[in-house]
Coordinates of C-alpha atoms and ligand atoms in Angstrom, one line a residue:
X23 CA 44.4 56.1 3.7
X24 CA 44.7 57.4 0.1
X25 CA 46.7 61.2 0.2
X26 CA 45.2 64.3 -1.7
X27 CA 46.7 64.1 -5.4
X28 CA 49.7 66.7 -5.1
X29 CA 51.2 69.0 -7.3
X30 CA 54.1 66.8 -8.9
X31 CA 57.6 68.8 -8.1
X32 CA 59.1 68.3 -11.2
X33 CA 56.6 70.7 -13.1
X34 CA 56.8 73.9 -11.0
X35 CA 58.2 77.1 -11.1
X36 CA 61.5 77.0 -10.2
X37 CA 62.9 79.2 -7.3
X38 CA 64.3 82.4 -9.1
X39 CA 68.3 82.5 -8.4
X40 CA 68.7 85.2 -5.7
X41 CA 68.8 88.9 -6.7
X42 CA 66.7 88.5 -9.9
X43 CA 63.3 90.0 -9.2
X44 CA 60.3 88.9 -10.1
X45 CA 58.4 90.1 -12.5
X46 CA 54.7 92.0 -11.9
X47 CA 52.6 89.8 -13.2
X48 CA 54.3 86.9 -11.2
X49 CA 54.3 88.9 -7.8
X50 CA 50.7 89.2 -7.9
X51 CA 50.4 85.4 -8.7
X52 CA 52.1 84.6 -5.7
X53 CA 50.4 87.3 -3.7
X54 CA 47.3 84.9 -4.7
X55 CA 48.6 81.7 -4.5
X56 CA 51.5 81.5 -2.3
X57 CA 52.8 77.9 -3.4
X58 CA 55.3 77.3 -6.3
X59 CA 53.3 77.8 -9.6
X60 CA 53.2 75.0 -11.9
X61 CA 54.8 75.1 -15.4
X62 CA 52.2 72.9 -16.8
X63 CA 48.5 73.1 -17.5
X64 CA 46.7 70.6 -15.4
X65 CA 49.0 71.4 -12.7
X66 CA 47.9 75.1 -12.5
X67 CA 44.2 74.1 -12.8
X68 CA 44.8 71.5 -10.2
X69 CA 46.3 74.5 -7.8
X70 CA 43.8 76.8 -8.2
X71 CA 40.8 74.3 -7.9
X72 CA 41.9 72.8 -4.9
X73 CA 43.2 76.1 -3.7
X74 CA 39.2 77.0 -4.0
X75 CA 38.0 73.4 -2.8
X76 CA 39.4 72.4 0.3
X77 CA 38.5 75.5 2.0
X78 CA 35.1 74.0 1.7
X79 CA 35.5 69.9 1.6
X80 CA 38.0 68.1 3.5
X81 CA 40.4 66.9 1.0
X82 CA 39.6 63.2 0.5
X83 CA 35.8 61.7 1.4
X84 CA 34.9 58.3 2.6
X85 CA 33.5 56.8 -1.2
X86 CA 30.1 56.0 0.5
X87 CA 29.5 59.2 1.1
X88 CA 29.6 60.0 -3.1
X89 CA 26.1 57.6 -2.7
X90 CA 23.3 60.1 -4.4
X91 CA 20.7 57.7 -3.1
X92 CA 21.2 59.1 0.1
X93 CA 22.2 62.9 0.6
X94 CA 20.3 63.5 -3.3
X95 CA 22.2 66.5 -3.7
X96 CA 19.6 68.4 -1.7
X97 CA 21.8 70.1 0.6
X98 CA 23.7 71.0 -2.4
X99 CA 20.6 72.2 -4.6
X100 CA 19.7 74.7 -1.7
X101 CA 23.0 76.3 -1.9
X102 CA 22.9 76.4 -5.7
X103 CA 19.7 77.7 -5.9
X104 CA 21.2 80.1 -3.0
X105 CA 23.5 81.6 -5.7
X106 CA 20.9 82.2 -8.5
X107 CA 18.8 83.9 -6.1
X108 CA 21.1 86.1 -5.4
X109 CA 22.4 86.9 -8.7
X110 CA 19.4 87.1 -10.2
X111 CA 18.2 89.2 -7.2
X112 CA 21.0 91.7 -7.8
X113 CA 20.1 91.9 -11.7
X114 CA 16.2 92.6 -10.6
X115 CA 17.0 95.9 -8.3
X116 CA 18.4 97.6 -11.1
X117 CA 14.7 98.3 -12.6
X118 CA 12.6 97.2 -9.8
X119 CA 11.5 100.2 -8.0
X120 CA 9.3 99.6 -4.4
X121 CA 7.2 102.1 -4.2
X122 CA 3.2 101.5 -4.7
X123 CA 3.1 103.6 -7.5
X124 CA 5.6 102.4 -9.3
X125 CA 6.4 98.6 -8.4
X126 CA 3.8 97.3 -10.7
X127 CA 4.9 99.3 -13.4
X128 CA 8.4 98.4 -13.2
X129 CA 7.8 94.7 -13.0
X130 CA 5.8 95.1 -16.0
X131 CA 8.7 96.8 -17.9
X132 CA 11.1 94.1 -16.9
X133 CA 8.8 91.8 -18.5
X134 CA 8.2 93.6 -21.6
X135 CA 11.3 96.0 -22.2
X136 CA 14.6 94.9 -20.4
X137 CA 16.9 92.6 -22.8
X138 CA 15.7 88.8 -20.7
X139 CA 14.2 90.8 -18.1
X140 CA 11.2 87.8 -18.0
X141 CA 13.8 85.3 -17.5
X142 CA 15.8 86.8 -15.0
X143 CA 12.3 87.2 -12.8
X144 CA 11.0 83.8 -13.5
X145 CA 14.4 82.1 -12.4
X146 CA 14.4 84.4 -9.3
X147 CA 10.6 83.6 -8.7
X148 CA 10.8 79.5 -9.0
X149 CA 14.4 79.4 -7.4
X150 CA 12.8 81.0 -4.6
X151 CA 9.9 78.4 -4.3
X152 CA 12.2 75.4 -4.9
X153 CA 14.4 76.5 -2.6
X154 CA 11.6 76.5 0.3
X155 CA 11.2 73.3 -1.7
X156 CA 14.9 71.6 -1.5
X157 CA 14.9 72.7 2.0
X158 CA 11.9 71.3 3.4
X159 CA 13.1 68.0 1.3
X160 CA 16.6 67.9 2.7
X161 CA 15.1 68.5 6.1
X162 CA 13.2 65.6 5.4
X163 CA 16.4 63.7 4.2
X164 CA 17.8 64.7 7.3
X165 CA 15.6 63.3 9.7
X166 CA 14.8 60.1 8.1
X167 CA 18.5 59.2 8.2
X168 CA 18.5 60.2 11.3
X169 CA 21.9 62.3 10.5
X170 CA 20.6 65.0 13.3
X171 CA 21.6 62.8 16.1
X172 CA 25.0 63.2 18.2
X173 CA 26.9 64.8 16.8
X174 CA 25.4 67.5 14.2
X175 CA 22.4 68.3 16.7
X176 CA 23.9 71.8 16.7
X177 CA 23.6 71.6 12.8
X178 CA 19.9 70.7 12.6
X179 CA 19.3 73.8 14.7
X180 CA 21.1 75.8 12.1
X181 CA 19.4 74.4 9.5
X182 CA 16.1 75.3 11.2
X183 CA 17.0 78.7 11.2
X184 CA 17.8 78.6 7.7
X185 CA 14.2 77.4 6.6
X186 CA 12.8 80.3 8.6
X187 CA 14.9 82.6 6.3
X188 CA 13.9 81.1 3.6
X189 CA 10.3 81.3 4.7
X190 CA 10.3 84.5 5.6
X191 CA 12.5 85.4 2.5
X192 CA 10.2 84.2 0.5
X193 CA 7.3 85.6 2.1
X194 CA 8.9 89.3 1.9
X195 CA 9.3 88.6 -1.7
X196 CA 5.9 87.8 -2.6
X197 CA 4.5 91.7 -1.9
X198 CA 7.1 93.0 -4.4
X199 CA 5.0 93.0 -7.8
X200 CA 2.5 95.1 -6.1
X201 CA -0.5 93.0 -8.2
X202 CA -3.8 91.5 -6.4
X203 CA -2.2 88.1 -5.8
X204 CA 0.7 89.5 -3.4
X205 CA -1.2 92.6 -1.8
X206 CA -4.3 89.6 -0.9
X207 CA -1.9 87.4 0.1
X208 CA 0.2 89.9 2.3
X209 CA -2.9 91.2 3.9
X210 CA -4.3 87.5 4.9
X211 CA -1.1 86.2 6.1
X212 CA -0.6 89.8 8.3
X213 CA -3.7 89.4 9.4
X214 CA -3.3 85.8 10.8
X215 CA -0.9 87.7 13.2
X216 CA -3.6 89.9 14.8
X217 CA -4.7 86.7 16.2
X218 CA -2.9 86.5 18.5
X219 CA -3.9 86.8 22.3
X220 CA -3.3 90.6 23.1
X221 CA -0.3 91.4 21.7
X222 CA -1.3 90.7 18.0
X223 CA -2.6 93.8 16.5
X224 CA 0.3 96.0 17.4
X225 CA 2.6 93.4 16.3
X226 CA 0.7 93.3 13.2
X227 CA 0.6 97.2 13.1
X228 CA 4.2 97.0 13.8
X229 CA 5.3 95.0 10.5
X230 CA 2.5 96.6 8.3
X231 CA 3.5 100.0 9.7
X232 CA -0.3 101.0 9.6
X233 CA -3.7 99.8 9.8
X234 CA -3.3 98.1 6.2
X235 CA -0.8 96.9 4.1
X236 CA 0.7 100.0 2.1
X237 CA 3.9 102.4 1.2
X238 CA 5.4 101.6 4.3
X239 CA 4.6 97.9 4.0
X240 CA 6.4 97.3 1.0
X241 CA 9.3 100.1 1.7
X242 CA 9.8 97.7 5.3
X243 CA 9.2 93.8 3.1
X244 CA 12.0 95.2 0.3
X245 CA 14.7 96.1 3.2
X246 CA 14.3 92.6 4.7
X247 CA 13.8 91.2 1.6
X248 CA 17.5 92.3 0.0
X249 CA 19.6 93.7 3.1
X250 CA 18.7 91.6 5.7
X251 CA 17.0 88.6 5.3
X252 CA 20.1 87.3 2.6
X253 CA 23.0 88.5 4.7
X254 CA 21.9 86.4 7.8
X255 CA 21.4 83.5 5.0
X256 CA 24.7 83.5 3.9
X257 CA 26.1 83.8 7.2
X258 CA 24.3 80.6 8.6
X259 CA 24.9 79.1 5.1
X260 CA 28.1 79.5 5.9
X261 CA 28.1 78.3 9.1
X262 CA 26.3 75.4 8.4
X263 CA 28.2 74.1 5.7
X264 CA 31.6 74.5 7.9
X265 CA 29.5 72.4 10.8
X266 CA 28.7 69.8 7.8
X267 CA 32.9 69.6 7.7
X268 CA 33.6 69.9 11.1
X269 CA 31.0 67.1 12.3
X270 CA 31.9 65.1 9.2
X271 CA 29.0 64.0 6.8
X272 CA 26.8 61.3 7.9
X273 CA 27.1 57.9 6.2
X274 CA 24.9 56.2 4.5
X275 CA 24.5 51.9 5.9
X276 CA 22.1 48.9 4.9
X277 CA 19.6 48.1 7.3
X278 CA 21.0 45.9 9.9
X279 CA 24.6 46.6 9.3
X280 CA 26.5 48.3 11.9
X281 CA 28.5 51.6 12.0
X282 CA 31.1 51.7 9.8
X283 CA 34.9 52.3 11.1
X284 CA 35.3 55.7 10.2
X285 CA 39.4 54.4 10.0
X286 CA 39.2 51.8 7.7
X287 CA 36.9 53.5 5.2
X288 CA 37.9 53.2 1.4
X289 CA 38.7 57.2 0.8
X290 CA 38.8 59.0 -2.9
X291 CA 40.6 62.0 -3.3
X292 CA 37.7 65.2 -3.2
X293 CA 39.1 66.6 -6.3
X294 CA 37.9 65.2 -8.7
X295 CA 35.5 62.7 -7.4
X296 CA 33.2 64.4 -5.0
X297 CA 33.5 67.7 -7.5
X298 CA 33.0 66.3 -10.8
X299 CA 29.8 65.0 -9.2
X300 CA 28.5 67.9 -7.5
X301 CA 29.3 70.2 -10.8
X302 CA 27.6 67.5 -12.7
X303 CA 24.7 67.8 -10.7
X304 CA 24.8 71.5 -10.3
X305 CA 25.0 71.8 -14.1
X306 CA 21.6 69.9 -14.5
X307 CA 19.7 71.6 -12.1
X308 CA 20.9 74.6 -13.5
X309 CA 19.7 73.9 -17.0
X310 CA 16.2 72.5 -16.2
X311 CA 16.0 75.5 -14.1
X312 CA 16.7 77.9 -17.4
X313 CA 14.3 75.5 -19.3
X314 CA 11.7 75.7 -16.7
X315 CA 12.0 79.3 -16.2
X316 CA 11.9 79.9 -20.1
X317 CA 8.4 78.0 -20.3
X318 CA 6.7 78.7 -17.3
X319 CA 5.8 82.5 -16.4
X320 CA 5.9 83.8 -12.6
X321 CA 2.2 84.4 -11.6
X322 CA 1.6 88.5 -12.3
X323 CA -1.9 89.8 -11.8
X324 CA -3.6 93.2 -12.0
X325 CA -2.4 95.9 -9.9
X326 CA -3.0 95.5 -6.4
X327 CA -6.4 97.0 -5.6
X328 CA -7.1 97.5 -2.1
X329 CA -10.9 98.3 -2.4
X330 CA -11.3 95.4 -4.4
X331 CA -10.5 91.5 -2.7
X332 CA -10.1 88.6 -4.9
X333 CA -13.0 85.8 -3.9
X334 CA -11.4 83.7 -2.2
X335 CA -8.7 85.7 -1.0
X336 CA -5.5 82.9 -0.2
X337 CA -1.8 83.0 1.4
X338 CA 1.0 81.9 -0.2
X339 CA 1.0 78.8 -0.7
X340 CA 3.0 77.8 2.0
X341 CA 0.8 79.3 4.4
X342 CA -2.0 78.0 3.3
X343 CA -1.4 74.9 6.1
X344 CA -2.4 77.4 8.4
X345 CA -5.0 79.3 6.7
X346 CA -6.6 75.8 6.3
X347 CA -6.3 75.4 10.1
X348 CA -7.7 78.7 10.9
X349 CA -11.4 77.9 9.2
X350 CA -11.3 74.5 11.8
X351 CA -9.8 75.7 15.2
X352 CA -9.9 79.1 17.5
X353 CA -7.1 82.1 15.9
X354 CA -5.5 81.8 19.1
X355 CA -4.5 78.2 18.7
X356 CA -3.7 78.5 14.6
X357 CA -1.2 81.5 15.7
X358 CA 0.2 80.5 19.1
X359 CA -0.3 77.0 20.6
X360 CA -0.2 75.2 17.3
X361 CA 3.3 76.6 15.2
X362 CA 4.8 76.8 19.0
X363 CA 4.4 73.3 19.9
X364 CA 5.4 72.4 16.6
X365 CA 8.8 74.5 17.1
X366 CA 9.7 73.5 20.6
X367 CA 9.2 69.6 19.0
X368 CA 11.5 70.3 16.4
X369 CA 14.2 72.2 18.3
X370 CA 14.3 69.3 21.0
X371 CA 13.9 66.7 18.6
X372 CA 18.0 66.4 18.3
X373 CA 18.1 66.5 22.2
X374 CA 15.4 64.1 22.3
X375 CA 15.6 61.5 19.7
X376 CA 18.7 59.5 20.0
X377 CA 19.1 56.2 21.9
X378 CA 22.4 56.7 24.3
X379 CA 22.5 52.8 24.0
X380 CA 25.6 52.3 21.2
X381 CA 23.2 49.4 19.7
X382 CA 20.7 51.6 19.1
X383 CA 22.6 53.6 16.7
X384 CA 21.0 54.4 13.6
X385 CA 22.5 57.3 12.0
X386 CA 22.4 56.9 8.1
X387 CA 19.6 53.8 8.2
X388 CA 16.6 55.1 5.8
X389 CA 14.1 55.2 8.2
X390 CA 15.8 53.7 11.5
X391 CA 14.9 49.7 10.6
X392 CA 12.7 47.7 9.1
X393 CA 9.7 48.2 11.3
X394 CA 10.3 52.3 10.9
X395 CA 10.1 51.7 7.3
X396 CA 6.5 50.0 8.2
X397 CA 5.5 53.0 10.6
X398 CA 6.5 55.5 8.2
X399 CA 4.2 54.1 5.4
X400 CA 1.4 53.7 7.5
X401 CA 1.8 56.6 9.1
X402 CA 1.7 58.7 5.9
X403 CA -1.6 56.8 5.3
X404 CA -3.1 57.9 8.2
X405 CA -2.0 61.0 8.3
X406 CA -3.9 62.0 5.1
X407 CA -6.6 60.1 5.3
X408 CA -7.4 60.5 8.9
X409 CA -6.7 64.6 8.2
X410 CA -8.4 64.6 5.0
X411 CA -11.5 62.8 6.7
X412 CA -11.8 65.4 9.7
X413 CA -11.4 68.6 7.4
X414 CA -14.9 67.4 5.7
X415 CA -16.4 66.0 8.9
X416 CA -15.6 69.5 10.1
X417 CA -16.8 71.3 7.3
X418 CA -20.5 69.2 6.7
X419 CA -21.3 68.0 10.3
X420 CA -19.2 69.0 13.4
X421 CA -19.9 72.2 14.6
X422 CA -18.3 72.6 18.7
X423 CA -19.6 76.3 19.0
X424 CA -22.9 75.8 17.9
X425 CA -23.1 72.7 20.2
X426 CA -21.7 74.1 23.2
X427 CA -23.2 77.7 23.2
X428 CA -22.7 78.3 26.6
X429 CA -18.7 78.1 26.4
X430 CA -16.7 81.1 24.9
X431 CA -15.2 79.6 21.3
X432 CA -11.5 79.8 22.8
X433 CA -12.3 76.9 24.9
X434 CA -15.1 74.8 22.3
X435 CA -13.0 75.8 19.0
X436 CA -9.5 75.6 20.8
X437 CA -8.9 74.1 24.0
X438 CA -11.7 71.0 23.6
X439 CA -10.7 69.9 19.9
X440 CA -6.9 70.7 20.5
X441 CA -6.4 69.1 23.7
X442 CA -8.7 66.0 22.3
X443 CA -5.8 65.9 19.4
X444 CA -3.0 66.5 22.0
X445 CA -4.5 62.8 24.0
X446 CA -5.0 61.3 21.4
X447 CA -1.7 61.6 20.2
X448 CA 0.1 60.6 23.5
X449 CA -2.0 57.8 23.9
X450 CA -1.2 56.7 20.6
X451 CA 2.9 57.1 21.8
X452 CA 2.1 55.5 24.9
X453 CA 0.4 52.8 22.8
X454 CA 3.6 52.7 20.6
X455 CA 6.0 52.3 23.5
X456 CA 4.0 49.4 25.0
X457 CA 4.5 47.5 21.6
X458 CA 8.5 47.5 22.3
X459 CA 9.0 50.1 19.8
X460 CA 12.4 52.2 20.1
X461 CA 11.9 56.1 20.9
X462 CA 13.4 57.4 17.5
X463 CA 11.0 55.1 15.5
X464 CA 7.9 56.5 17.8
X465 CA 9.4 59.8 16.6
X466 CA 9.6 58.8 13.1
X467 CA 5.6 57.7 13.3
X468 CA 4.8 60.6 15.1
X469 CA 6.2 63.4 12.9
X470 CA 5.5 61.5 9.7
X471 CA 1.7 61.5 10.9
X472 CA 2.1 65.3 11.5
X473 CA 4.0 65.8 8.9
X474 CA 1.7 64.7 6.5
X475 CA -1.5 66.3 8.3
X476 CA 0.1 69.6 7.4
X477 CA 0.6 68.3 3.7
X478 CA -2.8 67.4 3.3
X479 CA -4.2 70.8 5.3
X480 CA -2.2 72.8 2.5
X481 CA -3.1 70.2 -0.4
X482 CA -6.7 71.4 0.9
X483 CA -6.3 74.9 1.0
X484 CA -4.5 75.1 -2.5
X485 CA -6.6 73.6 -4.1
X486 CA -10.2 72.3 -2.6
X487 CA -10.8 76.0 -1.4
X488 CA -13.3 77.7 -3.6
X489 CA -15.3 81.0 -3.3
X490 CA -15.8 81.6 0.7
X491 CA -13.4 79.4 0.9
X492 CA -16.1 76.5 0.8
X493 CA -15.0 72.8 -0.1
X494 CA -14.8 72.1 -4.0
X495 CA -13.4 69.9 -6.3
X496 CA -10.5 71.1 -7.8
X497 CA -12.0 71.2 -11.5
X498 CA -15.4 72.7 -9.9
X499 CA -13.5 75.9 -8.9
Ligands
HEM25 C1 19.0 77.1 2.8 C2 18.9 75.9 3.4 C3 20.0 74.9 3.6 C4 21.2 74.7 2.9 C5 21.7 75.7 1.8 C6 21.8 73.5 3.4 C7 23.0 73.0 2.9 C8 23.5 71.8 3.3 C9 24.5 71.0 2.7 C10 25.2 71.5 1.4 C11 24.8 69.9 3.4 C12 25.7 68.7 3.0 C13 25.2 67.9 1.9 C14 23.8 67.3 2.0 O1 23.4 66.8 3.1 O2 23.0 67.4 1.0 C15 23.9 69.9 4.5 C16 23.9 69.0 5.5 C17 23.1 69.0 6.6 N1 22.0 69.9 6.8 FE1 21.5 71.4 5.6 N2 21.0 73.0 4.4 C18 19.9 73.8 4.5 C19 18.8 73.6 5.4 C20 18.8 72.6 6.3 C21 17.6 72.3 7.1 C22 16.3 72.9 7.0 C23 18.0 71.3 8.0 C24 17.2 70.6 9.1 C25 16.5 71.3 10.0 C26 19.4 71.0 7.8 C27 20.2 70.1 8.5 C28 21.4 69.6 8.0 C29 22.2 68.5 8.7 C30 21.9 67.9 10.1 C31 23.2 68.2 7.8 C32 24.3 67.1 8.0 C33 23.8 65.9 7.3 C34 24.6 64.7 7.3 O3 25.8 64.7 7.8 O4 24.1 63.7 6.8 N3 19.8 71.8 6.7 N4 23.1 71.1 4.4

């Protein structure tokens, strides 16, 4: 196994002959760096960078793991984009003011009088998108290399929690501009809590602090969205990139070809392999960022008016999944049943999906094997076609409530349609299962299916929603 490139000996500092004393400046290098300092240049770079670097990456890395066909630097983009956030984020607080009054009028002045004051808020605003972005894509990454099976099944979790930050980070940020777009958007989503079964309102009242979205709203939104919500995230950043160290990074194999020797992997030192690529990469992303950021404006709309809702008033468009859901099935089931079953399945997924059998391993296989490959093309087919094809079915023709008067619409609008969903989609595993088809690949067809139905319900909503939220074409709106 190749050894971390070391400092050669015959270029550092020598030992000082006892009873001279060091000077200041070299006491408070050593107070920093406690090994002998080098006398040349690329031996002091070399300390401080690895000095730095293997606190984060273990110093050499199997080569197959450099592979950017695999990992796609998403996990790295996330924490990159992390970073800006939270620089830019700092820069933003110093004019931003939350208060309804003034929130407007301060993001207004940061467009228009602070030295690169539009810039600053347009990286922070599409960071903050791409990030939900990189994250739902790495997740994505994740699971179709199956790299969440034994033994980072703890890190999947993390990473789960993380996307709910980021969610919820973005979702607290959306209110601050205090123009129609966020105050609509803030009251639809809130109101999608009220939903549900008993509980809801006060929960809703709890968040909102009030009846409607106001002061308190956006005092509340702006403590999570800068003390809370980013401490957690860097904390379970953290965490989760020492887990990616500790468990060792997955590795990427050919279809077919069996698990590598972990022992008798060709190694490269991390410094300067795996770093030269990921500042290379960093770099780029950082500069089509500033490009993008420089061309394309955050959305800013007239100052919220609350007596005055936009037609049709829409979520963010992450949530507009579920606002899409809520015009087709009972509140209840859009706010509870729904999200919940779709959590527990992805919190027991790691628990759930791996084969014990050691011939059935198929960590870092895109898409388990060959016939996965086939299930998770077909699957994505029918998952926006068959979803695509039952929101205008729905919409033109099917109408439970009015067809079955006699039942209260929690059982024709929820339990009938949902439970009809839930069968056919066991019966559809059963069928699956009967065909000889491994567990992790009826997985893989499963939450590609549902995957995209989600997809295509926010595709919908974004942008085949018109006025009363009726059906249009995207050009007719
Ligand atoms: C803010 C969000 C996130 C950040 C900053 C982040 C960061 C990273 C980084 C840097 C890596 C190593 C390199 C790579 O795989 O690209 C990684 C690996 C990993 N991440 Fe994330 N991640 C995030 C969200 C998630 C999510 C949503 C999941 C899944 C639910 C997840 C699960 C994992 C797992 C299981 C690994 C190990 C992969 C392997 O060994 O192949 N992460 N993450």
């Amino acid at each position: 196994m190749a050894q971390p490139e070391r400092v050669a000996d015959t270029s550092v500092e020598q030992e000082k002959p006892r009873g001279s004393t060091p000077g200041l400046i070299s006491r408070v290098r050593r107070s920093i760096w406690r090994e002998p300092w080098p006398q040349d240049d690329r031996g002091r770079k070399r300390l401080i960078l690895n000095d730095l670097i293997l606190h984060l990456h273990a110093p050499t890395v199997p080569k197959r793991a450099l592979q950017l066909t695999y990992s796609y630097g998403l996990g790295l983009l996330a924490v990159l984009l992390f970073a800006v956030l939270g620089f830019t984020g700092m820069l933003l607080v110093f004019v931003y003011t939350p208060t309804t009054d003034q929130a407007y009028a301060s993001v207004l002045e940061l467009r228009s009088q602070v030295w690169i004051g539009a810039l600053v808020r347009n990286m922070h605003h599409w960071s903050g998108n791409l990030l939900l972005i990189a994250s739902v894509l790495h997740l994505l990454r994740v699971f179709y290399t199956a790299a969440f099976h034994p033994p980072r099944e703890f890190n999947w979790l993390l990473g789960l929690s993380l996307l709910l930050l980021v969610a919820l980070s973005n979702f607290t940020g959306y209110l601050m501009p205090w123009d129609q777009l966020a105050y609509w958007a803030t009251t639809i989503s809130t109101s999608m809590l009220s939903y549900i079964p008993v509980v809801g309102e006060s929960i809703r009242e709890f968040f909102i602090g009030g009846p409607e979205v106001g002061e308190f709203t956006l005092r509340t939104f702006f403590a999570f969205h800068i003390a809370v919500l980013p401490p957690l995230m860097l904390i379970i950043t953290s965490y989760h990139l020492w887990r990616v160290r500790k468990d060792s990074f997955s590795l990427p194999r050919a279809l077919d070809e069996p698990p590598p020797n972990r022992r008798k992997l060709e190694r490269v030192t991390t410094v300067p392999h795996l770093v030269n690529l990921e500042i290379g990469f960093g770099l780029l992303a950082l500069v089509l960022l500033i490009a993008w950021s420089t061309w394309v404006d955050a959305p800013l709309e007239n100052a919220a008016n609350p007596a005055h809702p936009p037609n049709p008033a829409k979520a963010a468009w992450y949530f507009m999944g579920f606002q899409e859901l809520l015009l087709h099935f009972h509140p209840a089931f859009v706010t509870v049943a729904i999200p919940g079953l779709a959590a527990l399945g992805l919190l027991l997924l790691p628990y759930l999906d791996p084969d014990p059998r050691p011939e059935q391993d198929v960590v870092g296989i895109w898409f388990r094997s060959r016939r996965g490959r086939r299930l998770a093309a077909l699957n994505l087919v029918l998952g926006v076609v068959v979803t695509a094809g039952w929101v205008v079915l729905d919409e033109y023709w099917l109408d439970l409530p009015a067809l079955l008067p006699f039942l209260p619409t929690a059982v024709s609008n929820g339990f009938i349609p949902v439970g009809a969903m839930v069968g056919v989609l066991a019966v559809y595993y059963w069928w699956l299962r009967r065909r000889g088809i491994t567990r992790s690949e009826r997985n893989l067809a499963l939450f590609t299916l549902l995957f995209m139905a989600f997809v295509t319900l926010t595709v919908v909503g974004v942008f085949f929603r018109g006025e009363n939220m009726a059906l249009v074409l995207p050009w007719n709106r």
